[in-house]
Amino acid sequence: MATDASGGGKPSLLSTLPKQLPADFLKEITNGFHADRKLGQGAFGTVYKGFLQDGQPIAVKKLSDNSPVATDKQFKNEVGNLMAIQHENIVRLYGYCHEAQKKVIEHNGRYILVDVVESMLCYEYAPKGNLDKCIFDMSSRPNWATCFKIIKGICQGLYFLHKGMDRPIVHLDLQPANILLDDNMVPKIADFGLSRLFGEEQTRINTINVVGAKGYMAPEYLYRGEISTRSDIYSLGVLIMEIATGQKNSMNDKDMSGRDFVDQVRQTWTDEHIASKYSSLDADSLQQVKTCIETGLKCVDIDQKKRPSIVEIVEKLDGRHAR
Ligand SMILES: Nc1ncnc2c1ncn2[C@@H]1O[C@H](COP(=O)(O)OP(=O)(O)OP(=O)(O)O)[C@@H](O)[C@H]1O
């Protein structure tokens, strides 16, 4: 159960928050969605920091008016599924708002009254922001033990999404900006804007537009819109290699699927290179770096059938697999 912001162990107001929240309440706790409270901007809206009455922070994602918003029933169903997910490495969704409002807009030189739906999602607040902000800056980059903990945590979170429920949830947009960090540098997978529920190991041609971060998308998803848990494994592979090497996947890559980065890691990050880059690490930690790079490279195999499953990846990183 969530405790109060002072850490006194008292149950926080967060634990009594109703699932469906009025727009006015969310406006009030974010100080009218004030610019000072802005945490970030994504493809589907803006995220603000709000405070409950007991001082507990919360993140409020205000979906933009032009976001593809489902019908009331679909929205509530989808959100209901997401709110049921409770895992240490997945950002907790606490509540939502889906409210019709009247709005005056200008259209062809005239003002007209239209109905708009205000949609917002309330998430657990992650104090250390996203992974993109800390992993590539050498001055703030965590030590290897923390990097390894982050990699394992992301894998545990993805394990839960792929294997922890009746049907797997495919994330589709795994990338550093979607990994948030708590005070203890525990990673939390965020942003399920594109998630859909699928049958086990099912692959299908997607009918929606392909949206995701360039450089992290599996080729079959990028070029053919094919979605499966294996497309997440590809993105995970790029992410693992970025964390292990401290190098960012180049967005200048011509085919946009991050193959330049993959080739560069494969060619450069030999055992000798790892030992020289991580010269202060002991043998066990060096082996962890090697395992991460090897695993990352397997995950980005062009042939999706050759990619390991999340179960194999977790076992490998836990040292439960033959090396
Ligand atoms: N729960 C949260 N706690 C703290 N900061 C958050 C939280 N959620 C989002 N943010 C910040 O806001 C930024 C924007 O988040 P958002 O999920 O809208 O978009 P994104 O993941 O960066 O991009 P996109 O939607 O295009 O994938 C994040 O990168 C992060 O820095």
GROMACS .gro file of C-alpha atoms and ligand atoms in nm:
model
  354
    1MET     CA    1   0.000   0.000   0.000
    2ALA     CA    2   0.124   0.349  -0.079
    3THR     CA    3   0.243   0.549   0.219
    4ASP     CA    4   0.235   0.923   0.269
    5ALA     CA    5   0.498   1.159   0.124
    6SER     CA    6   0.663   1.209   0.464
    7GLY     CA    7   0.742   0.838   0.471
    8GLY     CA    8   0.560   0.799   0.802
    9GLY     CA    9   0.403   0.468   0.696
   10LYS     CA   10   0.050   0.611   0.709
   11PRO     CA   11  -0.170   0.493   0.419
   12SER     CA   12  -0.164   0.765   0.155
   13LEU     CA   13  -0.466   0.925  -0.005
   14LEU     CA   14  -0.337   0.758  -0.321
   15SER     CA   15  -0.464   0.422  -0.198
   16THR     CA   16  -0.817   0.561  -0.162
   17LEU     CA   17  -0.822   0.744  -0.495
   18PRO     CA   18  -1.136   0.658  -0.696
   19LYS     CA   19  -1.057   0.503  -1.035
   20GLN     CA   20  -1.266   0.751  -1.227
   21LEU     CA   21  -1.165   1.109  -1.154
   22PRO     CA   22  -1.337   1.437  -1.244
   23ALA     CA   23  -1.151   1.671  -1.480
   24ASP     CA   24  -1.193   1.954  -1.226
   25PHE     CA   25  -1.013   1.753  -0.958
   26LEU     CA   26  -0.716   1.686  -1.189
   27LYS     CA   27  -0.709   2.051  -1.291
   28GLU     CA   28  -0.696   2.154  -0.926
   29ILE     CA   29  -0.416   1.918  -0.821
   30THR     CA   30  -0.197   2.026  -1.117
   31ASN     CA   31  -0.255   2.394  -1.046
   32GLY     CA   32  -0.462   2.432  -1.362
   33PHE     CA   33  -0.209   2.228  -1.571
   34HIS     CA   34   0.040   2.504  -1.503
   35ALA     CA   35   0.354   2.512  -1.720
   36ASP     CA   36   0.569   2.487  -1.403
   37ARG     CA   37   0.414   2.146  -1.340
   38LYS     CA   38   0.496   2.005  -1.683
   39LEU     CA   39   0.702   1.685  -1.659
   40GLY     CA   40   0.725   1.612  -2.029
   41GLN     CA   41   0.557   1.592  -2.363
   42GLY     CA   42   0.483   1.276  -2.560
   43ALA     CA   43   0.317   1.186  -2.888
   44PHE     CA   44  -0.027   1.165  -2.729
   45GLY     CA   45  -0.023   1.446  -2.480
   46THR     CA   46   0.147   1.630  -2.198
   47VAL     CA   47   0.236   1.497  -1.854
   48TYR     CA   48   0.196   1.718  -1.544
   49LYS     CA   49   0.288   1.674  -1.179
   50GLY     CA   50  -0.003   1.689  -0.941
   51PHE     CA   51  -0.016   1.676  -0.562
   52LEU     CA   52  -0.287   1.505  -0.357
   53GLN     CA   53  -0.401   1.679  -0.041
   54ASP     CA   54  -0.151   1.485   0.172
   55GLY     CA   55   0.137   1.604  -0.049
   56GLN     CA   56   0.172   1.276  -0.239
   57PRO     CA   57   0.284   1.348  -0.597
   58ILE     CA   58   0.110   1.192  -0.896
   59ALA     CA   59   0.166   1.218  -1.274
   60VAL     CA   60  -0.131   1.330  -1.483
   61LYS     CA   61  -0.113   1.260  -1.856
   62LYS     CA   62  -0.350   1.490  -2.042
   63LEU     CA   63  -0.422   1.335  -2.381
   64SER     CA   64  -0.427   1.589  -2.662
   65ASP     CA   65  -0.761   1.679  -2.818
   66ASN     CA   66  -0.652   1.521  -3.145
   67SER     CA   67  -0.536   1.192  -2.990
   68PRO     CA   68  -0.713   0.886  -3.124
   69VAL     CA   69  -0.951   0.838  -2.832
   70ALA     CA   70  -1.163   0.525  -2.823
   71THR     CA   71  -1.534   0.520  -2.744
   72ASP     CA   72  -1.631   0.551  -2.380
   73LYS     CA   73  -1.672   0.174  -2.345
   74GLN     CA   74  -1.345   0.088  -2.523
   75PHE     CA   75  -1.156   0.348  -2.323
   76LYS     CA   76  -1.288   0.221  -1.990
   77ASN     CA   77  -1.220  -0.141  -2.087
   78GLU     CA   78  -0.865  -0.070  -2.197
   79VAL     CA   79  -0.792   0.144  -1.894
   80GLY     CA   80  -0.952  -0.115  -1.664
   81ASN     CA   81  -0.707  -0.376  -1.797
   82LEU     CA   82  -0.413  -0.143  -1.744
   83MET     CA   83  -0.516  -0.050  -1.391
   84ALA     CA   84  -0.515  -0.417  -1.297
   85ILE     CA   85  -0.143  -0.438  -1.371
   86GLN     CA   86   0.059  -0.421  -1.053
   87HIS     CA   87   0.428  -0.491  -1.078
   88GLU     CA   88   0.735  -0.325  -0.929
   89ASN     CA   89   0.880  -0.259  -1.275
   90ILE     CA   90   0.567  -0.123  -1.440
   91VAL     CA   91   0.438   0.228  -1.381
   92ARG     CA   92   0.114   0.192  -1.189
   93LEU     CA   93  -0.197   0.346  -1.342
   94TYR     CA   94  -0.414   0.474  -1.057
   95GLY     CA   95  -0.705   0.641  -1.227
   96TYR     CA   96  -0.846   0.809  -1.533
   97CYS     CA   97  -1.078   1.080  -1.653
   98HIS     CA   98  -1.294   1.049  -1.963
   99GLU     CA   99  -1.537   1.336  -1.959
  100ALA     CA  100  -1.743   1.503  -2.230
  101GLN     CA  101  -1.722   1.881  -2.219
  102LYS     CA  102  -1.860   2.164  -2.429
  103LYS     CA  103  -1.596   2.375  -2.598
  104VAL     CA  104  -1.615   2.682  -2.822
  105ILE     CA  105  -1.386   2.657  -3.123
  106GLU     CA  106  -1.325   2.873  -3.427
  107HIS     CA  107  -1.417   2.703  -3.755
  108ASN     CA  108  -1.405   2.873  -4.096
  109GLY     CA  109  -1.421   3.220  -3.938
  110ARG     CA  110  -1.712   3.134  -3.705
  111TYR     CA  111  -1.732   3.025  -3.344
  112ILE     CA  112  -1.912   2.697  -3.289
  113LEU     CA  113  -1.995   2.490  -2.982
  114VAL     CA  114  -1.863   2.133  -2.997
  115ASP     CA  115  -1.854   1.835  -2.765
  116VAL     CA  116  -1.500   1.727  -2.681
  117VAL     CA  117  -1.392   1.441  -2.463
  118GLU     CA  118  -1.131   1.527  -2.203
  119SER     CA  119  -0.917   1.216  -2.145
  120MET     CA  120  -0.651   1.191  -1.877
  121LEU     CA  121  -0.455   0.914  -1.710
  122CYS     CA  122  -0.312   0.930  -1.357
  123TYR     CA  123   0.009   0.741  -1.296
  124GLU     CA  124   0.248   0.673  -1.014
  125TYR     CA  125   0.502   0.957  -1.008
  126ALA     CA  126   0.860   0.858  -1.093
  127PRO     CA  127   1.092   1.112  -0.922
  128LYS     CA  128   1.406   1.044  -1.126
  129GLY     CA  129   1.240   1.100  -1.464
  130ASN     CA  130   1.321   0.888  -1.765
  131LEU     CA  131   1.620   0.672  -1.851
  132ASP     CA  132   1.708   0.880  -2.157
  133LYS     CA  133   1.801   1.170  -1.932
  134CYS     CA  134   2.054   0.981  -1.719
  135ILE     CA  135   2.201   0.691  -1.909
  136PHE     CA  136   2.391   0.865  -2.189
  137ASP     CA  137   2.539   1.154  -1.994
  138MET     CA  138   2.874   1.031  -1.860
  139SER     CA  139   2.856   1.275  -1.566
  140SER     CA  140   2.527   1.132  -1.439
  141ARG     CA  141   2.559   0.776  -1.565
  142PRO     CA  142   2.498   0.524  -1.286
  143ASN     CA  143   2.767   0.267  -1.199
  144TRP     CA  144   2.758  -0.078  -1.357
  145ALA     CA  145   2.577  -0.244  -1.064
  146THR     CA  146   2.293   0.006  -1.104
  147CYS     CA  147   2.292  -0.028  -1.484
  148PHE     CA  148   2.264  -0.405  -1.446
  149LYS     CA  149   1.985  -0.365  -1.191
  150ILE     CA  150   1.802  -0.138  -1.437
  151ILE     CA  151   1.843  -0.389  -1.723
  152LYS     CA  152   1.716  -0.675  -1.507
  153GLY     CA  153   1.424  -0.466  -1.381
  154ILE     CA  154   1.316  -0.375  -1.734
  155CYS     CA  155   1.331  -0.745  -1.828
  156GLN     CA  156   1.123  -0.839  -1.522
  157GLY     CA  157   0.865  -0.577  -1.617
  158LEU     CA  158   0.848  -0.705  -1.975
  159TYR     CA  159   0.830  -1.063  -1.846
  160PHE     CA  160   0.517  -0.962  -1.656
  161LEU     CA  161   0.364  -0.794  -1.961
  162HIS     CA  162   0.435  -1.093  -2.186
  163LYS     CA  163   0.377  -1.378  -1.942
  164GLY     CA  164   0.217  -1.252  -1.623
  165MET     CA  165  -0.144  -1.226  -1.735
  166ASP     CA  166  -0.404  -1.431  -1.921
  167ARG     CA  167  -0.292  -1.283  -2.251
  168PRO     CA  168   0.034  -1.106  -2.333
  169ILE     CA  169   0.044  -0.729  -2.359
  170VAL     CA  170   0.270  -0.609  -2.639
  171HIS     CA  171   0.419  -0.273  -2.545
  172LEU     CA  172   0.529  -0.163  -2.897
  173ASP     CA  173   0.721   0.146  -2.789
  174LEU     CA  174   0.999   0.032  -2.557
  175GLN     CA  175   1.268   0.301  -2.557
  176PRO     CA  176   1.465   0.493  -2.290
  177ALA     CA  177   1.208   0.777  -2.270
  178ASN     CA  178   0.949   0.516  -2.170
  179ILE     CA  179   1.152   0.376  -1.883
  180LEU     CA  180   1.100   0.583  -1.570
  181LEU     CA  181   1.307   0.564  -1.252
  182ASP     CA  182   1.203   0.584  -0.890
  183ASP     CA  183   1.416   0.724  -0.606
  184ASN     CA  184   1.606   0.396  -0.576
  185MET     CA  185   1.674   0.377  -0.950
  186VAL     CA  186   1.420   0.099  -0.987
  187PRO     CA  187   1.308   0.106  -1.351
  188LYS     CA  188   0.938   0.124  -1.436
  189ILE     CA  189   0.807   0.056  -1.785
  190ALA     CA  190   0.570   0.336  -1.888
  191ASP     CA  191   0.350   0.446  -2.174
  192PHE     CA  192   0.108   0.184  -2.285
  193GLY     CA  193  -0.053   0.415  -2.538
  194LEU     CA  194  -0.028   0.156  -2.813
  195SER     CA  195  -0.065  -0.159  -2.616
  196ARG     CA  196  -0.314  -0.415  -2.735
  197LEU     CA  197  -0.404  -0.752  -2.595
  198PHE     CA  198  -0.317  -1.054  -2.808
  199GLY     CA  199  -0.347  -1.427  -2.799
  200GLU     CA  200  -0.036  -1.615  -2.686
  201GLU     CA  201   0.252  -1.581  -2.936
  202GLN     CA  202   0.003  -1.457  -3.191
  203THR     CA  203   0.135  -1.243  -3.473
  204ARG     CA  204  -0.094  -1.034  -3.685
  205ILE     CA  205  -0.086  -0.757  -3.935
  206ASN     CA  206  -0.166  -0.440  -3.756
  207THR     CA  207  -0.429  -0.213  -3.900
  208ILE     CA  208  -0.328   0.097  -3.708
  209ASN     CA  209  -0.047   0.324  -3.817
  210VAL     CA  210   0.296   0.209  -3.710
  211VAL     CA  211   0.399   0.440  -3.430
  212GLY     CA  212   0.703   0.397  -3.213
  213ALA     CA  213   1.053   0.531  -3.168
  214LYS     CA  214   1.279   0.512  -3.468
  215GLY     CA  215   1.578   0.293  -3.405
  216TYR     CA  216   1.392   0.064  -3.163
  217MET     CA  217   1.133  -0.087  -3.393
  218ALA     CA  218   1.173  -0.442  -3.519
  219PRO     CA  219   1.200  -0.452  -3.899
  220GLU     CA  220   0.885  -0.664  -3.939
  221TYR     CA  221   0.690  -0.404  -3.740
  222LEU     CA  222   0.850  -0.105  -3.909
  223TYR     CA  223   0.806  -0.230  -4.265
  224ARG     CA  224   0.509  -0.466  -4.249
  225GLY     CA  225   0.320  -0.356  -3.938
  226GLU     CA  226   0.353  -0.706  -3.788
  227ILE     CA  227   0.311  -0.707  -3.414
  228SER     CA  228   0.404  -0.978  -3.166
  229THR     CA  229   0.586  -1.011  -2.838
  230ARG     CA  230   0.896  -1.061  -3.055
  231SER     CA  231   0.883  -0.702  -3.174
  232ASP     CA  232   0.915  -0.594  -2.809
  233ILE     CA  233   1.214  -0.829  -2.774
  234TYR     CA  234   1.387  -0.643  -3.059
  235SER     CA  235   1.333  -0.306  -2.885
  236LEU     CA  236   1.448  -0.458  -2.556
  237GLY     CA  237   1.769  -0.575  -2.726
  238VAL     CA  238   1.849  -0.222  -2.846
  239LEU     CA  239   1.770  -0.086  -2.500
  240ILE     CA  240   1.992  -0.343  -2.323
  241MET     CA  241   2.283  -0.262  -2.555
  242GLU     CA  242   2.239   0.112  -2.503
  243ILE     CA  243   2.248   0.073  -2.125
  244ALA     CA  244   2.543  -0.168  -2.134
  245THR     CA  245   2.751   0.044  -2.373
  246GLY     CA  246   2.634   0.392  -2.263
  247GLN     CA  247   2.600   0.474  -2.632
  248LYS     CA  248   2.286   0.610  -2.787
  249ASN     CA  249   2.134   0.444  -3.087
  250SER     CA  250   2.182   0.687  -3.375
  251MET     CA  251   1.871   0.847  -3.515
  252ASN     CA  252   2.058   0.920  -3.838
  253ASP     CA  253   2.031   0.559  -3.932
  254LYS     CA  254   1.899   0.557  -4.289
  255ASP     CA  255   1.665   0.259  -4.258
  256MET     CA  256   1.546   0.383  -3.916
  257SER     CA  257   1.556   0.037  -3.757
  258GLY     CA  258   1.880   0.098  -3.567
  259ARG     CA  259   2.085  -0.149  -3.772
  260ASP     CA  260   2.386   0.087  -3.784
  261PHE     CA  261   2.394   0.085  -3.405
  262VAL     CA  262   2.354  -0.293  -3.393
  263ASP     CA  263   2.638  -0.345  -3.642
  264GLN     CA  264   2.858  -0.102  -3.454
  265VAL     CA  265   2.800  -0.283  -3.121
  266ARG     CA  266   2.860  -0.623  -3.284
  267GLN     CA  267   3.190  -0.508  -3.437
  268THR     CA  268   3.324  -0.290  -3.156
  269TRP     CA  269   3.213  -0.446  -2.827
  270THR     CA  270   3.445  -0.746  -2.827
  271ASP     CA  271   3.559  -0.903  -2.498
  272GLU     CA  272   3.882  -0.696  -2.513
  273HIS     CA  273   3.690  -0.374  -2.572
  274ILE     CA  274   3.456  -0.451  -2.280
  275ALA     CA  275   3.753  -0.520  -2.053
  276SER     CA  276   3.918  -0.191  -2.149
  277LYS     CA  277   3.597   0.018  -2.120
  278TYR     CA  278   3.512  -0.138  -1.784
  279SER     CA  279   3.866  -0.178  -1.652
  280SER     CA  280   3.765  -0.129  -1.286
  281LEU     CA  281   3.511  -0.414  -1.282
  282ASP     CA  282   3.577  -0.757  -1.129
  283ALA     CA  283   3.542  -1.077  -1.335
  284ASP     CA  284   3.178  -1.141  -1.237
  285SER     CA  285   3.069  -0.790  -1.333
  286LEU     CA  286   3.261  -0.810  -1.660
  287GLN     CA  287   3.076  -1.132  -1.734
  288GLN     CA  288   2.747  -0.947  -1.671
  289VAL     CA  289   2.840  -0.681  -1.929
  290LYS     CA  290   2.930  -0.952  -2.181
  291THR     CA  291   2.608  -1.142  -2.115
  292CYS     CA  292   2.406  -0.822  -2.166
  293ILE     CA  293   2.574  -0.743  -2.497
  294GLU     CA  294   2.543  -1.103  -2.620
  295THR     CA  295   2.177  -1.113  -2.518
  296GLY     CA  296   2.107  -0.773  -2.673
  297LEU     CA  297   2.256  -0.889  -3.003
  298LYS     CA  298   2.044  -1.208  -3.001
  299CYS     CA  299   1.731  -1.000  -2.938
  300VAL     CA  300   1.788  -0.790  -3.251
  301ASP     CA  301   1.815  -1.084  -3.490
  302ILE     CA  302   1.641  -0.990  -3.817
  303ASP     CA  303   1.476  -1.333  -3.806
  304GLN     CA  304   1.220  -1.290  -3.529
  305LYS     CA  305   1.204  -1.665  -3.465
  306LYS     CA  306   1.569  -1.663  -3.361
  307ARG     CA  307   1.513  -1.399  -3.094
  308PRO     CA  308   1.503  -1.534  -2.738
  309SER     CA  309   1.179  -1.519  -2.541
  310ILE     CA  310   1.157  -1.298  -2.235
  311VAL     CA  311   1.170  -1.613  -2.019
  312GLU     CA  312   1.506  -1.711  -2.170
  313ILE     CA  313   1.638  -1.356  -2.133
  314VAL     CA  314   1.546  -1.334  -1.764
  315GLU     CA  315   1.703  -1.676  -1.697
  316LYS     CA  316   2.018  -1.578  -1.883
  317LEU     CA  317   2.060  -1.252  -1.692
  318ASP     CA  318   1.996  -1.431  -1.364
  319GLY     CA  319   2.276  -1.672  -1.453
  320ARG     CA  320   2.031  -1.965  -1.462
  321HIS     CA  321   2.126  -2.060  -1.819
  322ALA     CA  322   2.437  -2.233  -1.944
  323ARG     CA  323   2.676  -1.962  -2.065
  324LIG     N1  324   0.476   0.886  -1.420
  324LIG     C1  325   0.567   0.978  -1.448
  324LIG     N2  326   0.649   1.028  -1.353
  324LIG     C2  327   0.744   1.119  -1.384
  324LIG     N3  328   0.766   1.167  -1.507
  324LIG     C3  329   0.688   1.120  -1.607
  324LIG     C4  330   0.584   1.024  -1.583
  324LIG     N4  331   0.525   0.995  -1.702
  324LIG     C5  332   0.587   1.068  -1.795
  324LIG     N5  333   0.685   1.145  -1.739
  324LIG     C6  334   0.776   1.234  -1.811
  324LIG     O1  335   0.706   1.291  -1.920
  324LIG     C7  336   0.769   1.254  -2.043
  324LIG     C8  337   0.663   1.237  -2.151
  324LIG     O2  338   0.591   1.120  -2.124
  324LIG     P1  339   0.496   1.053  -2.229
  324LIG     O3  340   0.463   0.917  -2.178
  324LIG     O4  341   0.382   1.142  -2.257
  324LIG     O5  342   0.577   1.052  -2.361
  324LIG     P2  343   0.708   0.978  -2.408
  324LIG     O6  344   0.701   0.840  -2.354
  324LIG     O7  345   0.829   1.058  -2.371
  324LIG     O8  346   0.691   0.983  -2.565
  324LIG     P3  347   0.587   0.908  -2.659
  324LIG     O9  348   0.450   0.928  -2.605
  324LIG    O10  349   0.609   0.976  -2.788
  324LIG    O11  350   0.628   0.763  -2.658
  324LIG     C9  351   0.846   1.126  -2.010
  324LIG    O12  352   0.953   1.103  -2.100
  324LIG    C10  353   0.892   1.154  -1.867
  324LIG    O13  354   1.010   1.231  -1.867
   0.00000   0.00000   0.00000
